[in-house]
mmCIF file of C-alpha atoms in Angstrom:
data_model
loop_
_atom_site.group_PDB
_atom_site.id
_atom_site.type_symbol
_atom_site.label_atom_id
_atom_site.label_comp_id
_atom_site.label_asym_id
_atom_site.label_seq_id
_atom_site.Cartn_x
_atom_site.Cartn_y
_atom_site.Cartn_z
ATOM 1 C CA UNK V 1 0.000 0.000 0.000
ATOM 2 C CA UNK V 2 2.294 2.739 1.202
ATOM 3 C CA UNK V 3 5.755 3.381 2.587
ATOM 4 C CA UNK V 4 7.699 4.398 5.745
ATOM 5 C CA UNK V 5 8.937 3.028 8.245
ATOM 6 C CA UNK V 6 9.171 -0.321 6.485
ATOM 7 C CA UNK V 7 8.613 -2.729 9.403
ATOM 8 C CA UNK V 8 5.667 -0.693 10.644
ATOM 9 C CA UNK V 9 3.941 -0.620 7.267
ATOM 10 C CA UNK V 10 4.569 -4.256 6.455
ATOM 11 C CA UNK V 11 3.388 -5.423 9.863
ATOM 12 C CA UNK V 12 0.297 -3.205 9.873
ATOM 13 C CA UNK V 13 -0.872 -3.995 6.356
ATOM 14 C CA UNK V 14 0.263 -7.601 6.498
ATOM 15 C CA UNK V 15 -1.777 -8.293 9.617
ATOM 16 C CA UNK V 16 -4.835 -6.618 8.072
ATOM 17 C CA UNK V 17 -4.459 -7.837 4.503
ATOM 18 C CA UNK V 18 -7.793 -9.668 4.578
ATOM 19 C CA UNK V 19 -9.563 -6.557 5.899
ATOM 20 C CA UNK V 20 -7.894 -4.396 3.249
ATOM 21 C CA UNK V 21 -8.984 -6.840 0.567
ATOM 22 C CA UNK V 22 -12.555 -6.862 1.848
ATOM 23 C CA UNK V 23 -12.623 -3.067 2.059
ATOM 24 C CA UNK V 24 -11.104 -2.306 -1.350
ATOM 25 C CA UNK V 25 -11.783 -5.491 -3.272
ATOM 26 C CA UNK V 26 -9.585 -6.813 -6.053
ATOM 27 C CA UNK V 27 -11.604 -5.257 -8.885
ATOM 28 C CA UNK V 28 -12.633 -1.670 -9.628
ATOM 29 C CA UNK V 29 -16.395 -1.239 -9.607
ATOM 30 C CA UNK V 30 -18.194 0.351 -12.532
ATOM 31 C CA UNK V 31 -19.285 3.307 -10.398
ATOM 32 C CA UNK V 32 -15.944 3.984 -8.697
ATOM 33 C CA UNK V 33 -15.529 7.795 -8.890
ATOM 34 C CA UNK V 34 -11.740 7.508 -9.124
ATOM 35 C CA UNK V 35 -12.130 6.057 -12.609
ATOM 36 C CA UNK V 36 -12.891 9.592 -13.835
ATOM 37 C CA UNK V 37 -9.376 10.643 -12.783
ATOM 38 C CA UNK V 38 -7.203 7.562 -13.260
ATOM 39 C CA UNK V 39 -8.451 6.274 -16.602
ATOM 40 C CA UNK V 40 -8.179 9.570 -18.547
ATOM 41 C CA UNK V 41 -4.708 10.103 -17.072
ATOM 42 C CA UNK V 42 -3.598 6.628 -18.184
ATOM 43 C CA UNK V 43 -4.787 7.420 -21.707
ATOM 44 C CA UNK V 44 -2.250 10.264 -21.846
ATOM 45 C CA UNK V 45 0.693 7.983 -21.013
ATOM 46 C CA UNK V 46 2.640 6.743 -24.034
ATOM 47 C CA UNK V 47 4.393 3.691 -22.685
ATOM 48 C CA UNK V 48 4.471 1.303 -19.739
ATOM 49 C CA UNK V 49 2.990 2.237 -16.375
ATOM 50 C CA UNK V 50 3.876 1.023 -12.899
ATOM 51 C CA UNK V 51 1.249 1.045 -10.157
ATOM 52 C CA UNK V 52 3.306 1.894 -7.072
ATOM 53 C CA UNK V 53 1.655 0.630 -3.914
ATOM 54 C CA UNK V 54 -0.610 -1.616 -5.956
ATOM 55 C CA UNK V 55 -2.233 -3.272 -2.944
ATOM 56 C CA UNK V 56 -4.764 -5.872 -4.079
ATOM 57 C CA UNK V 57 -3.972 -5.101 -7.716
ATOM 58 C CA UNK V 58 -7.324 -3.527 -8.452
ATOM 59 C CA UNK V 59 -6.035 -0.555 -10.463
ATOM 60 C CA UNK V 60 -3.290 -2.573 -12.120
ATOM 61 C CA UNK V 61 -5.942 -4.990 -13.279
ATOM 62 C CA UNK V 62 -8.364 -2.283 -14.356
ATOM 63 C CA UNK V 63 -5.835 -0.423 -16.491
ATOM 64 C CA UNK V 64 -4.600 -3.685 -18.008
ATOM 65 C CA UNK V 65 -8.182 -4.480 -19.049
ATOM 66 C CA UNK V 66 -8.276 -1.134 -20.832
ATOM 67 C CA UNK V 67 -5.223 -2.085 -22.868
ATOM 68 C CA UNK V 68 -2.416 -0.408 -20.948
ATOM 69 C CA UNK V 69 0.937 -2.069 -20.343
ATOM 70 C CA UNK V 70 1.203 -2.018 -16.560
ATOM 71 C CA UNK V 71 2.863 -3.784 -13.647
ATOM 72 C CA UNK V 72 2.352 -3.515 -9.902
ATOM 73 C CA UNK V 73 4.856 -2.745 -7.150
ATOM 74 C CA UNK V 74 3.824 -3.505 -3.571
ATOM 75 C CA UNK V 75 5.852 -3.979 -0.369
ATOM 76 C CA UNK V 76 3.426 -6.158 1.599
ATOM 77 C CA UNK V 77 3.868 -9.847 0.809
ATOM 78 C CA UNK V 78 0.282 -10.824 1.635
ATOM 79 C CA UNK V 79 -1.123 -8.134 -0.648
ATOM 80 C CA UNK V 80 1.203 -9.174 -3.466
ATOM 81 C CA UNK V 81 -0.099 -12.721 -3.089
ATOM 82 C CA UNK V 82 -3.703 -11.499 -3.210
ATOM 83 C CA UNK V 83 -3.007 -9.429 -6.327
ATOM 84 C CA UNK V 84 -1.299 -12.305 -8.124
ATOM 85 C CA UNK V 85 -4.197 -14.603 -7.292
ATOM 86 C CA UNK V 86 -6.802 -12.091 -8.482
ATOM 87 C CA UNK V 87 -4.893 -11.098 -11.640
ATOM 88 C CA UNK V 88 -2.805 -14.117 -12.661
ATOM 89 C CA UNK V 89 -1.865 -12.725 -16.061
ATOM 90 C CA UNK V 90 -0.180 -9.623 -14.664
ATOM 91 C CA UNK V 91 3.178 -8.944 -13.040
ATOM 92 C CA UNK V 92 3.348 -7.809 -9.431
ATOM 93 C CA UNK V 93 6.728 -7.130 -7.846
ATOM 94 C CA UNK V 94 7.298 -7.121 -4.142
ATOM 95 C CA UNK V 95 9.358 -4.040 -3.411
ATOM 96 C CA UNK V 96 9.568 -0.612 -1.829
ATOM 97 C CA UNK V 97 9.239 2.807 -3.357
ATOM 98 C CA UNK V 98 12.909 3.630 -2.828
ATOM 99 C CA UNK V 99 13.851 0.750 -5.130
ATOM 100 C CA UNK V 100 12.624 2.808 -8.081
ATOM 101 C CA UNK V 101 15.869 4.771 -7.772
ATOM 102 C CA UNK V 102 17.871 1.635 -8.577
ATOM 103 C CA UNK V 103 15.720 0.087 -11.278
ATOM 104 C CA UNK V 104 16.844 -0.146 -14.880
ATOM 105 C CA UNK V 105 13.226 0.122 -16.026
ATOM 106 C CA UNK V 106 12.251 3.737 -16.471
ATOM 107 C CA UNK V 107 8.509 4.040 -16.739
ATOM 108 C CA UNK V 108 6.435 6.354 -18.931
ATOM 109 C CA UNK V 109 3.863 6.676 -16.152
ATOM 110 C CA UNK V 110 3.652 6.101 -12.423
ATOM 111 C CA UNK V 111 0.355 5.718 -10.629
ATOM 112 C CA UNK V 112 0.806 6.407 -6.907
ATOM 113 C CA UNK V 113 -2.788 6.317 -5.665
ATOM 114 C CA UNK V 114 -2.664 7.004 -1.915
ATOM 115 C CA UNK V 115 0.786 5.473 -1.927
ATOM 116 C CA UNK V 116 2.564 8.139 0.109
ATOM 117 C CA UNK V 117 -0.027 8.654 2.829
ATOM 118 C CA UNK V 118 2.079 7.131 5.627
ATOM 119 C CA UNK V 119 5.202 9.131 4.841
ATOM 120 C CA UNK V 120 6.315 11.678 7.407
ATOM 121 C CA UNK V 121 8.327 14.859 6.812
ATOM 122 C CA UNK V 122 11.639 13.003 6.680
ATOM 123 C CA UNK V 123 10.522 10.221 4.346
ATOM 124 C CA UNK V 124 8.350 12.137 1.864
ATOM 125 C CA UNK V 125 11.117 14.059 0.015
ATOM 126 C CA UNK V 126 13.131 10.868 -0.492
ATOM 127 C CA UNK V 127 10.093 9.048 -1.846
ATOM 128 C CA UNK V 128 9.324 11.813 -4.346
ATOM 129 C CA UNK V 129 12.926 11.708 -5.576
ATOM 130 C CA UNK V 130 12.546 7.946 -6.039
ATOM 131 C CA UNK V 131 9.347 8.452 -8.036
ATOM 132 C CA UNK V 132 11.151 10.897 -10.314
ATOM 133 C CA UNK V 133 14.025 8.432 -10.727
ATOM 134 C CA UNK V 134 11.568 5.787 -11.867
ATOM 135 C CA UNK V 135 10.221 7.916 -14.725
ATOM 136 C CA UNK V 136 11.617 8.680 -18.151
ATOM 137 C CA UNK V 137 12.122 12.351 -18.945
ATOM 138 C CA UNK V 138 8.701 13.924 -19.541
ATOM 139 C CA UNK V 139 7.045 10.893 -17.936
ATOM 140 C CA UNK V 140 3.818 11.415 -16.022
ATOM 141 C CA UNK V 141 2.991 10.934 -12.352
ATOM 142 C CA UNK V 142 -0.526 10.714 -10.969
ATOM 143 C CA UNK V 143 -0.385 10.877 -7.183
ATOM 144 C CA UNK V 144 -3.163 11.144 -4.632
ATOM 145 C CA UNK V 145 -2.872 12.017 -0.962
ATOM 146 C CA UNK V 146 -4.728 13.431 2.017
ATOM 147 C CA UNK V 147 -4.849 17.212 2.024
ATOM 148 C CA UNK V 148 -5.582 19.759 4.718
ATOM 149 C CA UNK V 149 -4.672 23.258 5.891
ATOM 150 C CA UNK V 150 -1.715 22.001 7.921
ATOM 151 C CA UNK V 151 0.936 19.306 7.629
ATOM 152 C CA UNK V 152 -0.081 16.898 10.357
ATOM 153 C CA UNK V 153 -0.299 13.267 11.363
ATOM 154 C CA UNK V 154 -3.679 11.671 11.996
ATOM 155 C CA UNK V 155 -5.130 8.314 12.951
ATOM 156 C CA UNK V 156 -5.635 6.049 9.935
ATOM 157 C CA UNK V 157 -7.483 2.701 10.239
ATOM 158 C CA UNK V 158 -4.259 0.803 9.486
ATOM 159 C CA UNK V 159 -1.437 2.999 10.815
ATOM 160 C CA UNK V 160 -0.511 6.684 11.206
ATOM 161 C CA UNK V 161 -1.044 8.781 8.074
ATOM 162 C CA UNK V 162 -0.356 12.409 7.151
ATOM 163 C CA UNK V 163 -2.197 15.349 5.644
ATOM 164 C CA UNK V 164 -0.376 17.933 3.522
ATOM 165 C CA UNK V 165 -1.396 21.372 2.253
ATOM 166 C CA UNK V 166 -1.513 21.417 -1.526
ATOM 167 C CA UNK V 167 1.112 24.179 -1.636
ATOM 168 C CA UNK V 168 3.541 22.115 0.450
ATOM 169 C CA UNK V 169 3.083 19.006 -1.705
ATOM 170 C CA UNK V 170 3.478 21.041 -4.888
ATOM 171 C CA UNK V 171 6.755 22.534 -3.663
ATOM 172 C CA UNK V 172 8.027 19.121 -2.572
ATOM 173 C CA UNK V 173 7.332 17.688 -6.031
ATOM 174 C CA UNK V 174 9.073 20.607 -7.728
ATOM 175 C CA UNK V 175 12.162 20.104 -5.544
ATOM 176 C CA UNK V 176 12.160 16.425 -6.519
ATOM 177 C CA UNK V 177 12.266 17.218 -10.241
ATOM 178 C CA UNK V 178 8.628 17.489 -11.270
ATOM 179 C CA UNK V 179 6.523 20.143 -12.948
ATOM 180 C CA UNK V 180 2.980 20.146 -11.593
ATOM 181 C CA UNK V 181 0.534 20.167 -14.486
ATOM 182 C CA UNK V 182 -2.799 19.690 -12.733
ATOM 183 C CA UNK V 183 -3.938 19.585 -9.135
ATOM 184 C CA UNK V 184 -7.173 19.013 -7.322
ATOM 185 C CA UNK V 185 -7.067 20.199 -3.755
ATOM 186 C CA UNK V 186 -10.229 18.845 -2.222
ATOM 187 C CA UNK V 187 -10.263 18.057 1.486
ATOM 188 C CA UNK V 188 -9.387 15.486 2.590
ATOM 189 C CA UNK V 189 -8.777 13.907 -0.813
ATOM 190 C CA UNK V 190 -6.400 15.506 -3.286
ATOM 191 C CA UNK V 191 -4.424 14.526 -6.349
ATOM 192 C CA UNK V 192 -1.705 15.923 -8.574
ATOM 193 C CA UNK V 193 -0.593 15.172 -12.125
ATOM 194 C CA UNK V 194 3.040 16.094 -12.674
ATOM 195 C CA UNK V 195 5.618 15.851 -15.462
ATOM 196 C CA UNK V 196 9.127 14.541 -14.880
ATOM 197 C CA UNK V 197 11.368 17.454 -15.824
ATOM 198 C CA UNK V 198 14.245 16.290 -18.062
ATOM 199 C CA UNK V 199 17.459 15.861 -16.135
ATOM 200 C CA UNK V 200 20.222 18.380 -16.815
ATOM 201 C CA UNK V 201 23.203 16.884 -18.628
#
């Protein structure tokens, strides 16, 4: 699902994998409102996509059904197993967001749907740098998060999560090498579409 600190996340989501699966399901419903954001974004991506924090594989599976080349990346072993069982024809890697910095596969698009919600002030900048490292130049990131007037921790059903003002998240993405193209700053749900700025040579 999400990242930081690794043992805490893996333990929390691993112990509640069945509950997460029951809550989210392994398929995207026809009336899921997030389809209106995720599917049009995916149509703008010219190349392979990685679903970072793929959880039960629901969005990986949905975008694959629509014809996109996509793989999942998920740190929690039990959720990876659920995703592989639900979507046997797709590839799901077990791994952490920071591993994108070391991969040889640079993606045209990264979907990070509520992937960074458990990242605190120290972890978030590193994760955004890793997301940029995983993209080709001019690649596209779609990232959702919890937004609010202040940067603050709050009680999440699984483990501690964080809210971020839109302005703070925008600045953090720009420092990590992104250009914010579109943002929706609803409260508590927000999302950003950003372009990977070409690296200086």
